[in-house]
Tab-separated table of C-alpha atoms in Angstrom:
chain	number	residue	atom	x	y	z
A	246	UNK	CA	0.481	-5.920	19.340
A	247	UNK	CA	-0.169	-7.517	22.623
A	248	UNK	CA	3.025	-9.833	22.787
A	249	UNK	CA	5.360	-7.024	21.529
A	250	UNK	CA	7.109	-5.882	24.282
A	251	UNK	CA	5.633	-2.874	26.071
A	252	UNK	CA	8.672	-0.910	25.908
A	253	UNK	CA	8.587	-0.875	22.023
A	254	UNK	CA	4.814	-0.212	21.717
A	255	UNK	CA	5.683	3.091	24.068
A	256	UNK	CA	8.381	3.676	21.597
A	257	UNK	CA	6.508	3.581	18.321
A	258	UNK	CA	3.945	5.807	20.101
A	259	UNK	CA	6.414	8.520	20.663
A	260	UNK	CA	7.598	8.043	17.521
A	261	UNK	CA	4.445	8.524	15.848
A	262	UNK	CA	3.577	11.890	18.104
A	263	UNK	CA	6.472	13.080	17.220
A	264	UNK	CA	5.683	12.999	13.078
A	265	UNK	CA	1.791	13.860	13.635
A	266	UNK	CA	2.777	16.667	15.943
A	267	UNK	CA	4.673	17.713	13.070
A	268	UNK	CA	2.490	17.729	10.952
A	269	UNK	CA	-0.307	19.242	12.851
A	270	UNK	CA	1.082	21.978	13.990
A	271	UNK	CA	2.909	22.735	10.588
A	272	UNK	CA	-0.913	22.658	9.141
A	273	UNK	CA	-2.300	24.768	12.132
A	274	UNK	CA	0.769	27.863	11.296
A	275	UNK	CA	-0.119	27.439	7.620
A	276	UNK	CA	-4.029	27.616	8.196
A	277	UNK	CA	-3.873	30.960	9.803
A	278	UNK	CA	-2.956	32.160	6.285
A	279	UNK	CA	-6.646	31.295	5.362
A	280	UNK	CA	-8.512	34.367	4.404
A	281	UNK	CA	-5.123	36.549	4.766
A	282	UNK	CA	-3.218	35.137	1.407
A	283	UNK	CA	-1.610	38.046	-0.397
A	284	UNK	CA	-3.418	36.792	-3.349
A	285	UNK	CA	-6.658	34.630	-4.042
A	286	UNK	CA	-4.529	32.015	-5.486
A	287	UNK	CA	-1.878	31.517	-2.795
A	288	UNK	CA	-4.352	31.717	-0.441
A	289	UNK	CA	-5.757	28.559	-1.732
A	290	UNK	CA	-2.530	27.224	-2.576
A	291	UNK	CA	-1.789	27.532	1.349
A	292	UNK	CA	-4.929	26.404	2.344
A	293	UNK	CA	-4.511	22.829	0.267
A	294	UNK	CA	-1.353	22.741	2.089
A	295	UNK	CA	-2.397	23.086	5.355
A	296	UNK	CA	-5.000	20.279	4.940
A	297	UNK	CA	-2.293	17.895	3.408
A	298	UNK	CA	-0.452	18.664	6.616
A	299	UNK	CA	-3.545	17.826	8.767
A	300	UNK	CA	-4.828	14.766	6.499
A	301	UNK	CA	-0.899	13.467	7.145
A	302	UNK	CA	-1.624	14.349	11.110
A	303	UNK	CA	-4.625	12.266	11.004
A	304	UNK	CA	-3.196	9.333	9.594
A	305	UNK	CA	-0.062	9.200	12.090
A	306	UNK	CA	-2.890	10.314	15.173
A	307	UNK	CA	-5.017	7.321	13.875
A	308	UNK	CA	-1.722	4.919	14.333
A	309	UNK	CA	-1.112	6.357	17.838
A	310	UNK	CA	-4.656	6.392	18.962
A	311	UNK	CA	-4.346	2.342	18.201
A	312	UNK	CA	-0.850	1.735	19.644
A	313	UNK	CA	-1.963	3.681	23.081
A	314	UNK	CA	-5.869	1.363	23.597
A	315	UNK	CA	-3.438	-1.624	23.244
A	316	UNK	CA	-0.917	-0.851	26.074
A	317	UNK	CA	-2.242	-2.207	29.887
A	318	UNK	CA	-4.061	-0.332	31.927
A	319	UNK	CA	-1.422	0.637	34.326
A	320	UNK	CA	0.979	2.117	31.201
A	321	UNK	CA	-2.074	4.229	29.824
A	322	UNK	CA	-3.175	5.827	33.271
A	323	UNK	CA	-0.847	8.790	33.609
A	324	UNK	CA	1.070	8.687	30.318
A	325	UNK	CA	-0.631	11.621	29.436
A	326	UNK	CA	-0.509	14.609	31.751
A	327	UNK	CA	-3.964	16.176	31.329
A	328	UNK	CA	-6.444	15.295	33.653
A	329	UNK	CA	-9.256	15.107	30.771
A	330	UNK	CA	-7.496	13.183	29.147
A	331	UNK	CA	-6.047	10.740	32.316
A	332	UNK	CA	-9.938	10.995	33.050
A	333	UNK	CA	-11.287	9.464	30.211
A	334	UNK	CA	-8.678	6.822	30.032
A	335	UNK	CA	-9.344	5.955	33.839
A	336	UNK	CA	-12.761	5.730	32.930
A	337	UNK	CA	-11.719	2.703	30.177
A	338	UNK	CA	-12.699	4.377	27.209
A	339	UNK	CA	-10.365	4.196	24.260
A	340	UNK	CA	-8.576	7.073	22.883
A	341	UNK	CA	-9.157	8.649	19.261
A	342	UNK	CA	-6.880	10.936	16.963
A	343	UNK	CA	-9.131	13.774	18.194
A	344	UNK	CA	-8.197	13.689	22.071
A	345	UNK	CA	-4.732	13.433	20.713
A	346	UNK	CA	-4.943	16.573	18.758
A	347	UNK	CA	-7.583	18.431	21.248
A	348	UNK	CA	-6.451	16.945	24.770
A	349	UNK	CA	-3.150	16.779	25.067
A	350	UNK	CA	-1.046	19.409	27.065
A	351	UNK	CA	2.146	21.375	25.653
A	352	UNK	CA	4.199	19.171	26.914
A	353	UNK	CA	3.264	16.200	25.656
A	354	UNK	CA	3.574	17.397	22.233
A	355	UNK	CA	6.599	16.720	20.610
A	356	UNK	CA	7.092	18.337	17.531
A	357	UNK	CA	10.312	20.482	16.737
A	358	UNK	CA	10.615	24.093	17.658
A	359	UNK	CA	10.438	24.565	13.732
A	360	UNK	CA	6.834	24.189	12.943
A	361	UNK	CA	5.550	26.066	15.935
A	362	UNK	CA	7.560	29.605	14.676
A	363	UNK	CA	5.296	32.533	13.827
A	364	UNK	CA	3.971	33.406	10.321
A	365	UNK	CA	5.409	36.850	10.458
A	366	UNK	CA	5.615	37.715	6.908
A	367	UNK	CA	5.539	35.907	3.760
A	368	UNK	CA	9.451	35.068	3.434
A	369	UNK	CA	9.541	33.842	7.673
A	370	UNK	CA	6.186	31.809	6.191
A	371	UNK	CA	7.803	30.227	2.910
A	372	UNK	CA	11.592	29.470	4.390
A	373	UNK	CA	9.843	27.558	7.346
A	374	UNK	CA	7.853	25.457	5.001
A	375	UNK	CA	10.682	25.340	3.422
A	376	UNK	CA	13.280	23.909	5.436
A	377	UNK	CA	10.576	21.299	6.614
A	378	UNK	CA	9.423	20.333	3.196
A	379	UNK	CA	13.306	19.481	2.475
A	380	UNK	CA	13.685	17.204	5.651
A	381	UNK	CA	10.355	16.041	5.107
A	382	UNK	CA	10.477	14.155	1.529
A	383	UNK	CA	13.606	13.049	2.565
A	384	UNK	CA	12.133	11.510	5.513
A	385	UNK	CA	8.955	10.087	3.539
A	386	UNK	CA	11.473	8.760	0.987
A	387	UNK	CA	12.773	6.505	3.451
A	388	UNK	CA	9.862	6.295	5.746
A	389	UNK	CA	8.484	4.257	3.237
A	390	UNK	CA	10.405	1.397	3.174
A	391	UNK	CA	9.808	1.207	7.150
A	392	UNK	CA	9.000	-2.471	8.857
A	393	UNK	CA	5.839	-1.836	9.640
A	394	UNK	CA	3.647	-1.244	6.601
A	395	UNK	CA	1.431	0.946	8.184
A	396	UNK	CA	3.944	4.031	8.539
A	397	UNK	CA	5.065	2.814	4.805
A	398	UNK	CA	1.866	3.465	3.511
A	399	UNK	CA	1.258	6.695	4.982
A	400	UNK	CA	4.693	7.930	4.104
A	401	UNK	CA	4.358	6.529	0.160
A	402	UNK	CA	0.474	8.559	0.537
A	403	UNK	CA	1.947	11.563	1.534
A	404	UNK	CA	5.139	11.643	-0.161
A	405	UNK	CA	3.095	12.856	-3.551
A	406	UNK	CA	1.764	15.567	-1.481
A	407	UNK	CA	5.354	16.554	0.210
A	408	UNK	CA	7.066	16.943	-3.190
A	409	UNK	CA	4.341	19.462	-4.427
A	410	UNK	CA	4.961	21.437	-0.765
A	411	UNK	CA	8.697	21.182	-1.547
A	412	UNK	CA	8.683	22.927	-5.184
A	413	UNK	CA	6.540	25.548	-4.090
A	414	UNK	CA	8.730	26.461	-1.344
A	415	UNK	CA	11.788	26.120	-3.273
A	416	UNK	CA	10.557	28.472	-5.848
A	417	UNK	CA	9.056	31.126	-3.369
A	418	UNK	CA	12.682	31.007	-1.740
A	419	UNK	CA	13.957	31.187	-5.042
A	420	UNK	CA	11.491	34.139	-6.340
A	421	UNK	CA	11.825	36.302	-3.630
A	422	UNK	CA	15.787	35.499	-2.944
A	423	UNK	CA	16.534	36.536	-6.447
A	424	UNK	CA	13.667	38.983	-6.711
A	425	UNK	CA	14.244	43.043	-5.573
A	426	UNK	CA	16.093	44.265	-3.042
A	427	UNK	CA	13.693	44.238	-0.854
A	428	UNK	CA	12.166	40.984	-1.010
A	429	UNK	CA	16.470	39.614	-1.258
A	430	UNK	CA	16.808	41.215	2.316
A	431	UNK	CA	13.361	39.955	4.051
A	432	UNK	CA	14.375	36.436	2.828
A	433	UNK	CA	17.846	36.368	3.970
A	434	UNK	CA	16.464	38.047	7.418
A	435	UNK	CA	13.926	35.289	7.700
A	436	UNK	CA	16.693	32.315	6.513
A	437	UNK	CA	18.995	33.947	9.397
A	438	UNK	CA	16.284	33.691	11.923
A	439	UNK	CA	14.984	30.081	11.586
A	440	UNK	CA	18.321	28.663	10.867
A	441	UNK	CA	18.924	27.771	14.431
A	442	UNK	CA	15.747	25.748	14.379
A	443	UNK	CA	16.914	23.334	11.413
A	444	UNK	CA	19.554	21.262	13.713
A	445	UNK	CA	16.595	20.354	15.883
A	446	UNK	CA	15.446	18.265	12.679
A	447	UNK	CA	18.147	15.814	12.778
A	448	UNK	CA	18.710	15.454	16.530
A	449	UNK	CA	17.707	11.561	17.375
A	450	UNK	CA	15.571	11.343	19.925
A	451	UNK	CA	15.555	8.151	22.296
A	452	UNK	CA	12.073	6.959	20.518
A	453	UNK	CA	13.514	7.955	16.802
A	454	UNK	CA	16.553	5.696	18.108
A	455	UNK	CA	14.763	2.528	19.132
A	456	UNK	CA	12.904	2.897	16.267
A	457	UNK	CA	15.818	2.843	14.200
A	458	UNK	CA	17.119	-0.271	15.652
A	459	UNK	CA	14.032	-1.983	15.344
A	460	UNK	CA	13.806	-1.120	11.250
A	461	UNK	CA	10.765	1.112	11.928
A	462	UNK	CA	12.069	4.770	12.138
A	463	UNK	CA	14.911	6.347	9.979
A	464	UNK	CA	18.405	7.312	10.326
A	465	UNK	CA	18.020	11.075	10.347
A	466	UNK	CA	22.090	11.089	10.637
A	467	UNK	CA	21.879	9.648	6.847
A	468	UNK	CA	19.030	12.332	5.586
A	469	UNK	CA	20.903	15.131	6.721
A	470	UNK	CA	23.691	15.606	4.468
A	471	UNK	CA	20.732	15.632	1.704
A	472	UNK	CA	19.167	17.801	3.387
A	473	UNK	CA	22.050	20.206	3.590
A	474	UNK	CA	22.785	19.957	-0.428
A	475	UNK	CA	19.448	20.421	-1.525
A	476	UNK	CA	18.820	23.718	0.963
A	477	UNK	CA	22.112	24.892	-0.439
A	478	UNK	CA	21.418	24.550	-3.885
A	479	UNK	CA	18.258	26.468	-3.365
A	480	UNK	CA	19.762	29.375	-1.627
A	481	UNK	CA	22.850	29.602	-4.176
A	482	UNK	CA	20.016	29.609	-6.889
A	483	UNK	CA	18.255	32.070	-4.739
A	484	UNK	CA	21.558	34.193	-3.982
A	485	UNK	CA	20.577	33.866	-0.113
A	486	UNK	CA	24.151	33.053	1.635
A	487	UNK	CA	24.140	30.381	4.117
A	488	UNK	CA	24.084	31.095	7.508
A	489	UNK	CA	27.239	30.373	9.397
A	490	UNK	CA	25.941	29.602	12.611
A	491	UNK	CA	26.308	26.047	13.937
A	492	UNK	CA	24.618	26.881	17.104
A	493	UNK	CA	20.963	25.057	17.231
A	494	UNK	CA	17.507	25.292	19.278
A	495	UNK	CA	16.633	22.103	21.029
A	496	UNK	CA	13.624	20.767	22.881
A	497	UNK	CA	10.632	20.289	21.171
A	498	UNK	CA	10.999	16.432	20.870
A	499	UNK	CA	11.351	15.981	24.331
A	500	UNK	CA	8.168	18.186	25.177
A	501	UNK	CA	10.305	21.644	26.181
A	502	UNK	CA	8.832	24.166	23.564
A	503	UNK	CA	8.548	27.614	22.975
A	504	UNK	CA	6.290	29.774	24.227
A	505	UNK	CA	4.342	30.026	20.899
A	506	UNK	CA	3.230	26.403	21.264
A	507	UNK	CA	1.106	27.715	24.153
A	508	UNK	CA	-0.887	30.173	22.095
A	509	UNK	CA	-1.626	27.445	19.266
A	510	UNK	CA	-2.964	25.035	21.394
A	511	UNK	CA	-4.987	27.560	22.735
A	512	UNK	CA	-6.639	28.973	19.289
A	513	UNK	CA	-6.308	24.542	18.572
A	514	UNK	CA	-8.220	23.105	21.711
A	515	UNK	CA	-10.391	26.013	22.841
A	516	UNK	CA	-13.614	24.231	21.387
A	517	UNK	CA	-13.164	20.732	22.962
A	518	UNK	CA	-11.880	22.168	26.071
A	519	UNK	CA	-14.719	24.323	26.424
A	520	UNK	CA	-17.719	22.063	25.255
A	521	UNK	CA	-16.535	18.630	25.507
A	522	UNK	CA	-17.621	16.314	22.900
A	523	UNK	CA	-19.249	19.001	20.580
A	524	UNK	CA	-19.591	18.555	17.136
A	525	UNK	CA	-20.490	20.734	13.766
B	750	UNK	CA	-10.776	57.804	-37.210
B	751	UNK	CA	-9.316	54.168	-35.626
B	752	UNK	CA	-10.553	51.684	-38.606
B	753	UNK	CA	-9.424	48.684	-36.921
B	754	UNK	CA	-10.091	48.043	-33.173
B	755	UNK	CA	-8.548	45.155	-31.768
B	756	UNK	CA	-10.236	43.629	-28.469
B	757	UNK	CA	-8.460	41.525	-26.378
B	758	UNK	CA	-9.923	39.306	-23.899
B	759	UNK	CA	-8.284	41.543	-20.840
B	760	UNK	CA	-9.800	44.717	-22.440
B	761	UNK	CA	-13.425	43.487	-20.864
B	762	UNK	CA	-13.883	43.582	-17.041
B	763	UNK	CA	-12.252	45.594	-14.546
B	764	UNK	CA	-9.291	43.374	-12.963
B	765	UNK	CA	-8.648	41.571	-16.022
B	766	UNK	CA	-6.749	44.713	-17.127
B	767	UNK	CA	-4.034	44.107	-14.636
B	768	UNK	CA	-2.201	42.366	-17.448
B	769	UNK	CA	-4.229	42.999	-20.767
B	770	UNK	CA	-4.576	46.659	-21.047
B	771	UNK	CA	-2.441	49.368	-22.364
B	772	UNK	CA	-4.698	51.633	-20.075
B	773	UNK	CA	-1.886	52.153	-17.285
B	774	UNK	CA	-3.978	55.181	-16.048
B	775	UNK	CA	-6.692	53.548	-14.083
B	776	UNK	CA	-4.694	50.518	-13.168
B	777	UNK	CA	-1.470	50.037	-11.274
B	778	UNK	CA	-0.132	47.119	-14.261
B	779	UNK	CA	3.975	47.260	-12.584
B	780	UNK	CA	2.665	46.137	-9.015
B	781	UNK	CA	-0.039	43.085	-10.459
B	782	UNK	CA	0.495	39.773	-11.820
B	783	UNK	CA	-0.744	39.116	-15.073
B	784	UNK	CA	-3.731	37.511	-16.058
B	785	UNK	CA	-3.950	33.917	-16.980
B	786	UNK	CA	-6.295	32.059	-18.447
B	787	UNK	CA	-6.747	28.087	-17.593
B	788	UNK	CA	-7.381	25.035	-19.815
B	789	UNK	CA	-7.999	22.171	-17.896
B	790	UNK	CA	-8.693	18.283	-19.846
B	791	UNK	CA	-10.453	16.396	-17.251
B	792	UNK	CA	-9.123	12.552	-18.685
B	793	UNK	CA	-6.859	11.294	-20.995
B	794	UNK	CA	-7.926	11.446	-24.682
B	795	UNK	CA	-10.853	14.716	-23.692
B	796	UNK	CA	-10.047	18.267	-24.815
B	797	UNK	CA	-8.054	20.692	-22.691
B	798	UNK	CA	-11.826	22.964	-21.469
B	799	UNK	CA	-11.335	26.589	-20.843
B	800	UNK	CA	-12.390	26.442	-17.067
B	801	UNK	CA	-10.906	29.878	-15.841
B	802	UNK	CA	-8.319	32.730	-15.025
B	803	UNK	CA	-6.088	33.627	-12.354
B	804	UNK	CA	-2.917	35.891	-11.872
B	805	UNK	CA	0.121	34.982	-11.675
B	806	UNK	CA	3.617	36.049	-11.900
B	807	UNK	CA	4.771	33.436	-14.765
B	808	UNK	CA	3.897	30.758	-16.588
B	809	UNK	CA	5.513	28.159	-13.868
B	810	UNK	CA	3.536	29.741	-11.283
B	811	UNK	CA	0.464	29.809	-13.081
B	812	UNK	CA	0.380	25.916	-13.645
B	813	UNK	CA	0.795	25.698	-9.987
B	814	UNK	CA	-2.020	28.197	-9.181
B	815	UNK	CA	-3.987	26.765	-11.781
B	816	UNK	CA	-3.881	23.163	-9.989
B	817	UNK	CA	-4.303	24.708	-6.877
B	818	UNK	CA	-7.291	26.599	-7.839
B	819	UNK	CA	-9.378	24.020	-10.557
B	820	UNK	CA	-7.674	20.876	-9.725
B	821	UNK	CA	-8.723	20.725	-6.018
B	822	UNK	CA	-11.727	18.390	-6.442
B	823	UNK	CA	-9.926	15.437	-9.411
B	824	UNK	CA	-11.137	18.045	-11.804
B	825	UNK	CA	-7.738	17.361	-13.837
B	826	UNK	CA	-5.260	15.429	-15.416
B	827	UNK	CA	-3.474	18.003	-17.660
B	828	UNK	CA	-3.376	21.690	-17.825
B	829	UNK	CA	-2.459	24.598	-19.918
B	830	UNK	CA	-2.226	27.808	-18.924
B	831	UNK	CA	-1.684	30.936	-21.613
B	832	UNK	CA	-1.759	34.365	-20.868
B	833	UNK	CA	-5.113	36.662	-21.443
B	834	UNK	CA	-3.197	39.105	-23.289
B	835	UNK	CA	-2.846	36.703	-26.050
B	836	UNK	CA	-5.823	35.787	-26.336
B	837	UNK	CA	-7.725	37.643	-29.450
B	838	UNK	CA	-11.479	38.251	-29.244
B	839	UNK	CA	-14.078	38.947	-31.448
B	840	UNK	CA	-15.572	42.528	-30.618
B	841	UNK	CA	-19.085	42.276	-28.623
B	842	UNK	CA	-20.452	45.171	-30.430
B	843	UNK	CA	-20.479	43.605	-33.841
B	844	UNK	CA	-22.309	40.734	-32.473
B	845	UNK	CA	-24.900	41.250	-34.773
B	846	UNK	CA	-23.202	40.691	-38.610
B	847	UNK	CA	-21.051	38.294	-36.746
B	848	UNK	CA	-23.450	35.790	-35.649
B	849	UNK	CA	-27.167	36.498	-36.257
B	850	UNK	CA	-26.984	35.626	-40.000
B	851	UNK	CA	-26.496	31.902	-38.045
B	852	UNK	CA	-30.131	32.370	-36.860
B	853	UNK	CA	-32.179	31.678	-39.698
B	854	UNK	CA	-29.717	28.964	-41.601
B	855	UNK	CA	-31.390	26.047	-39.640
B	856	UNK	CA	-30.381	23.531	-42.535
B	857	UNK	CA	-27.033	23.932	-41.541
B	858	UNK	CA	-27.656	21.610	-38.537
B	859	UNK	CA	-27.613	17.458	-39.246
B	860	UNK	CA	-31.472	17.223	-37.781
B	861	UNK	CA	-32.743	16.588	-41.070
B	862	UNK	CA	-31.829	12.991	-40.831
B	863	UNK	CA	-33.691	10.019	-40.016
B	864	UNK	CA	-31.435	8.135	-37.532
B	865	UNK	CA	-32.341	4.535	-36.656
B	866	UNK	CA	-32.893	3.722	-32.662
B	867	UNK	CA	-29.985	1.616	-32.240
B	868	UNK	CA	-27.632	4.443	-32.945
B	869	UNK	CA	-26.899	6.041	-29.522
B	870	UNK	CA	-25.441	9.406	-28.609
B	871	UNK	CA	-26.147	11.216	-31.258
């Protein structure tokens, strides 16, 4: 690590916030079904979800947290906007995947707009999950053959775990898409609404660029059209039409979110931020 | 006079009629899934082990409920799921000419064999 240039370690840092962002905050949206299922056995089946989410977090936090204690001093100082956080760094201690997940402000999160979209109802719930289980064993899929064999590992780890998300969701888009009129109508309504959040997926940032080049990242340019055929097969099966709209949401990779990214964090980091350190 | 009564598994309980009873009257059957019950074999070459129920709107979904629901902790490596309303059961209330003439044939079990101590597991 130490005689890889320092713009590359930065890089690979960003890039790996950007997929354990993802996946945290995916997990977090999918948690608050705990306890609220519809039924005892989708409750669970959410549940297991959200903790494959957050077990994926982990892993990518973990890889972070050891990219960031290698960079000099002078790189680590303010690269994170909270003062805790700029506090315990200036203080020399070495960063975990905890004070990544608990200390970090809004915006230095930078997962897509996506993930951080409200529950609402079951159908807004499934076609979220849905949309970023497609993208997301696409991305393992090639994620896997990346450089550096820690990101390949994770990716081949969780890749078992994605497919299972990914034929859940298709089948709950499926179920209730093809199901009664009523359930056909809150599924296209919730398809209609996220749909301007899906571009956001494929938008190369500068870190998912350089990591590109270097053989790290992935070419989210080449998972796209995939992505587009297998969403479309789902919906035709489903009889949901397609939105039309080409217009897209932007920002959450470069740390501009929504406003409901606020509110998680909140609910997220309330504990640490309250009683630093505290364990149970 | 009903000369034959037929007891299925769903016709016990109080939830399990959401999908095993004809008694529509108490229970709401059009709005609940059906009840499934769960065979789970825990390693290759073991027998598929009753280890549950759930409900679930088909078969497909009841495999995935099932491994979301028994399979959590390694418990599994196969599953079958079949609905409760096919499953036939004997009736509780002739428990007695069904299975306490077992009672007092103790010669039907093997203990009545000397078995030397290197034989294990028996």
């Amino acid at each position: 690590m130490t005689n890889q240039p320092i713009n590359e370690s930065i890089n690979q840092l960003l890039y790996a916030l950007e997929l354990a962002d993802n996946a945290l905050i995916i997990g977090h949206r999918i948690s608050e079904w705990c306890g609220h299922g519809p039924v005892l056995e989708q409750d669970i089946a959410l549940t297991n979800t959200a903790l494959d989410h957050l077990g994926q977090a982990r892993s990518f936090y973990q890889f972070a947290a050891n990219i960031f204690n290698a960079l000099p001093a002078d790189q680590k100082a303010n690269f994170f906007s909270s003062p805790v956080l700029q506090n315990k760094i200036a203080a020399g201690e070495n960063i975990d995947e905890d004070d990544l997940a608990y200390l970090r402000d809004g915006w230095d999160f930078r997962n897509v707009l996506l993930v951080e979209q409200p529950n609402k109802d079951w159908a807004f719930t499934v076609i979220r999950s849905f949309f970023y289980d497609v993208y997301n064993f696409y991305f393992y899929t090639e994620l896997q053959k990346s450089k550096v064999a820690e990101l390949a590992a994770i990716a081949e780890k969780s890749l078992k775990e994605v497919t299972y998300h990914l034929r859940w969701s298709s089948e709950w888009v499926i179920r209730l898409g093809d199901g009664t009129e009523e359930s056909h109508e809150r599924m296209q309504t919730a398809v209609n609404e996220r749909w301007a959040f899906t571009g956001e997926l494929f938008q190369m940032s500068e870190a998912d660029k350089v990591m590109l080049a270097e053989g790290i990242g992935i070419d989210l340019n080449a998972i796209k059209p995939l992505w587009q055929q297998r969403v479309a097969e789902v919906l035709q099966e489903a009889t949901i039409t397609m939105p039309a709209s080409t217009w897209m949401q932007e920002g959450g990779k470069e740390g501009r979110h929504s406003e409901h990214l606020g509110y998680i964090l909140a609910e997220l980091q309330f504990m640490q931020r309250a009683y630093p350190n505290m364990e149970w | 006079m009903q000369l034959i009564n037929k007891n299925l598994y769903g016709d016990y309980g109080d939830k399990e009629q959401a999908g095993g009873s004809n008694d529509g009257a108490k229970h709401n059957t059009a709005s609940e899934w059906p009840l499934w019950e769960v065979f789970i074999r825990s390693k290759a070459g073991l027998d598929h082990k009753h280890a549950g129920s759930l409900h679930a709107a088909d078969a497909e979904m009841a495999i995935e409920n099932a491994r979301d629901v028994y399979t959590r902790r390694m418990e599994g490596v196969s599953i079958w799921v079949v609905e409760s309303r096919y499953i036939h059961a004997s009736d509780p209330g002739e428990s007695a000419s069904m299975y306490e003439p077992a009672n007092d044939k103790i010669y039907r079990h093997p203990t009545f064999y000397d078995l030397p101590d290197e034989l294990k597991h028996m």
